[in-house]
Amino acid sequence: IVVTGSDDHRWKMWALPDGNIIMTGEGHTDWLSGCCFYPSGTQLVTSSGDTTVRIWDFSKHGCILTLEGHAHTVWDCSWHSCGDFVASASTDNTSKIWDVNSERCKYTMCGHKDSVNSIEFLPFSNTVLTSSADKTLSLWDAR
């Protein structure tokens, strides 16, 4: 399976090797910047220039949750291995940890002096790694 973004703010999921479109997601109002599969493969999280993070459910064929709180473009997103948390990285110089169950931001991580360009959970831990345009990497404890 391959997920791609397009100029019309939609993403498409393609089956390999036949190349058939499995699903198309519509809802972001600006370009797509990142995506990550849910650990069990039943959902997808996407980030966008529209400042939002969206969670998509494959069985429902659509967006089930929109997370809002960043002031600028969201560059990247990542699922925690337990599936209960999503992380996001933004050009507003912050990154956020979102609790999917409560549908709220649990933590906002401040400290980078420039855009946070990527974010990733260390598998099976509470450690988050961010990279920034300020030429630094940061390790965060998300507890």
Short mmCIF file of C-alpha atoms in Angstrom, two decimals:
data_model
loop_
_atom_site.label_atom_id
_atom_site.label_comp_id
_atom_site.label_asym_id
_atom_site.label_seq_id
_atom_site.Cartn_x
_atom_site.Cartn_y
_atom_site.Cartn_z
CA ILE A 1 0.00 0.00 0.00
CA VAL A 2 1.23 3.47 -0.92
CA VAL A 3 -0.30 6.79 0.21
CA THR A 4 0.20 9.90 -1.93
CA GLY A 5 -0.94 13.52 -1.70
CA SER A 6 -2.20 15.62 -4.60
CA ASP A 7 -2.57 19.25 -5.62
CA ASP A 8 -6.28 19.18 -4.80
CA HIS A 9 -5.63 18.55 -1.06
CA ARG A 10 -6.74 14.91 -1.21
CA TRP A 11 -4.72 11.83 -0.46
CA LYS A 12 -5.00 8.52 -2.25
CA MET A 13 -4.18 5.02 -1.06
CA TRP A 14 -2.93 2.70 -3.77
CA ALA A 15 -2.66 -1.09 -3.73
CA LEU A 16 0.55 -2.61 -5.02
CA PRO A 17 1.41 -4.18 -7.41
CA ASP A 18 -1.85 -3.66 -9.38
CA GLY A 19 -2.01 0.13 -8.79
CA ASN A 20 -5.72 0.28 -7.95
CA ILE A 21 -6.95 3.13 -5.74
CA ILE A 22 -8.27 1.68 -2.47
CA MET A 23 -9.43 4.93 -0.84
CA THR A 24 -9.33 8.70 -1.29
CA GLY A 25 -9.42 11.14 1.62
CA GLU A 26 -10.89 14.61 1.30
CA GLY A 27 -11.01 17.23 4.03
CA HIS A 28 -7.74 19.15 4.31
CA THR A 29 -7.98 22.64 2.83
CA ASP A 30 -4.29 22.96 1.96
CA TRP A 31 -1.42 20.73 0.82
CA LEU A 32 -0.53 17.52 2.64
CA SER A 33 2.84 17.35 4.37
CA GLY A 34 2.91 14.01 6.18
CA CYS A 35 1.13 10.76 6.90
CA CYS A 36 1.59 7.75 9.16
CA PHE A 37 -0.31 4.48 9.52
CA TYR A 38 -1.92 3.50 12.82
CA PRO A 39 0.09 0.64 14.38
CA SER A 40 -2.54 -1.98 13.46
CA GLY A 41 -3.04 -0.49 9.99
CA THR A 42 -6.75 0.42 10.39
CA GLN A 43 -6.29 4.21 10.43
CA LEU A 44 -4.10 6.93 9.00
CA VAL A 45 -2.99 10.27 10.45
CA THR A 46 -2.17 13.17 8.11
CA SER A 47 -0.68 16.64 8.57
CA SER A 48 -1.23 19.67 6.37
CA GLY A 49 -0.49 23.25 5.49
CA ASP A 50 -3.98 24.04 6.79
CA THR A 51 -2.56 23.79 10.38
CA THR A 52 -4.54 20.63 11.21
CA VAL A 53 -3.90 16.97 11.88
CA ARG A 54 -6.59 14.55 10.72
CA ILE A 55 -7.26 10.94 11.60
CA TRP A 56 -8.86 8.76 8.94
CA ASP A 57 -10.61 5.45 9.53
CA PHE A 58 -10.47 2.97 6.65
CA SER A 59 -13.63 1.09 7.67
CA LYS A 60 -15.60 4.36 7.78
CA HIS A 61 -13.97 5.64 4.58
CA GLY A 62 -13.39 9.10 5.98
CA CYS A 63 -12.02 11.52 8.53
CA ILE A 64 -13.09 10.71 12.10
CA LEU A 65 -11.15 13.41 13.96
CA THR A 66 -9.58 16.80 13.21
CA LEU A 67 -7.01 18.07 15.69
CA GLU A 68 -6.57 21.85 15.76
CA GLY A 69 -4.13 23.89 17.82
CA HIS A 70 -1.06 24.73 15.78
CA ALA A 71 -0.69 28.34 14.64
CA HIS A 72 1.06 27.48 11.36
CA THR A 73 1.67 24.61 8.93
CA VAL A 74 1.96 21.14 10.43
CA TRP A 75 4.98 19.48 8.75
CA ASP A 76 4.87 15.98 10.18
CA CYS A 77 2.86 13.53 12.26
CA SER A 78 3.45 10.19 13.95
CA TRP A 79 1.49 7.54 15.90
CA HIS A 80 2.65 6.19 19.26
CA SER A 81 3.02 2.39 19.14
CA CYS A 82 0.09 1.96 21.58
CA GLY A 83 -2.19 3.83 19.16
CA ASP A 84 -3.59 6.22 21.79
CA PHE A 85 -1.37 9.20 20.97
CA VAL A 86 -0.38 11.19 17.90
CA ALA A 87 2.54 13.62 17.68
CA SER A 88 2.73 16.63 15.37
CA ALA A 89 5.53 19.01 14.32
CA SER A 90 4.88 22.54 13.08
CA THR A 91 6.40 25.65 11.56
CA ASP A 92 5.12 27.48 14.66
CA ASN A 93 8.31 26.13 16.38
CA THR A 94 6.32 23.70 18.55
CA SER A 95 5.42 20.05 18.55
CA LYS A 96 2.36 18.54 20.20
CA ILE A 97 1.29 15.24 21.70
CA TRP A 98 -2.40 14.58 21.14
CA ASP A 99 -4.53 12.17 23.17
CA VAL A 100 -6.73 10.53 20.54
CA ASN A 101 -9.24 9.24 23.10
CA SER A 102 -9.94 12.63 24.69
CA GLU A 103 -9.42 14.40 21.33
CA ARG A 104 -7.22 17.03 23.02
CA CYS A 105 -3.64 18.22 23.09
CA LYS A 106 -1.89 16.57 26.04
CA TYR A 107 1.46 18.43 25.74
CA THR A 108 2.91 21.28 23.73
CA MET A 109 6.69 21.02 23.48
CA CYS A 110 8.44 24.38 23.14
CA GLY A 111 12.16 24.96 22.86
CA HIS A 112 13.14 24.90 19.21
CA LYS A 113 14.10 28.29 17.80
CA ASP A 114 12.78 27.53 14.28
CA SER A 115 10.35 25.26 12.44
CA VAL A 116 9.98 21.72 13.81
CA ASN A 117 10.28 19.63 10.65
CA SER A 118 9.85 16.04 11.81
CA ILE A 119 8.69 14.07 14.82
CA GLU A 120 8.86 10.41 15.75
CA PHE A 121 8.09 8.29 18.81
CA LEU A 122 10.74 5.82 19.91
CA PRO A 123 8.80 2.53 19.62
CA PHE A 124 7.27 1.23 22.85
CA SER A 125 8.46 4.21 24.92
CA ASN A 126 7.49 7.72 25.99
CA THR A 127 10.45 9.28 24.18
CA VAL A 128 9.83 11.63 21.25
CA LEU A 129 12.49 12.82 18.79
CA THR A 130 12.10 16.12 16.93
CA SER A 131 14.27 17.74 14.28
CA SER A 132 14.25 21.45 13.55
CA ALA A 133 15.34 24.07 11.05
CA ASP A 134 17.37 25.50 13.96
CA LYS A 135 19.84 22.65 13.18
CA THR A 136 19.08 20.69 16.36
CA LEU A 137 17.55 17.38 17.36
CA SER A 138 15.67 17.16 20.64
CA LEU A 139 14.63 14.19 22.74
CA TRP A 140 11.49 14.74 24.83
CA ASP A 141 9.89 12.73 27.63
CA ALA A 142 6.19 12.66 26.76
CA ARG A 143 4.99 11.44 30.16
#
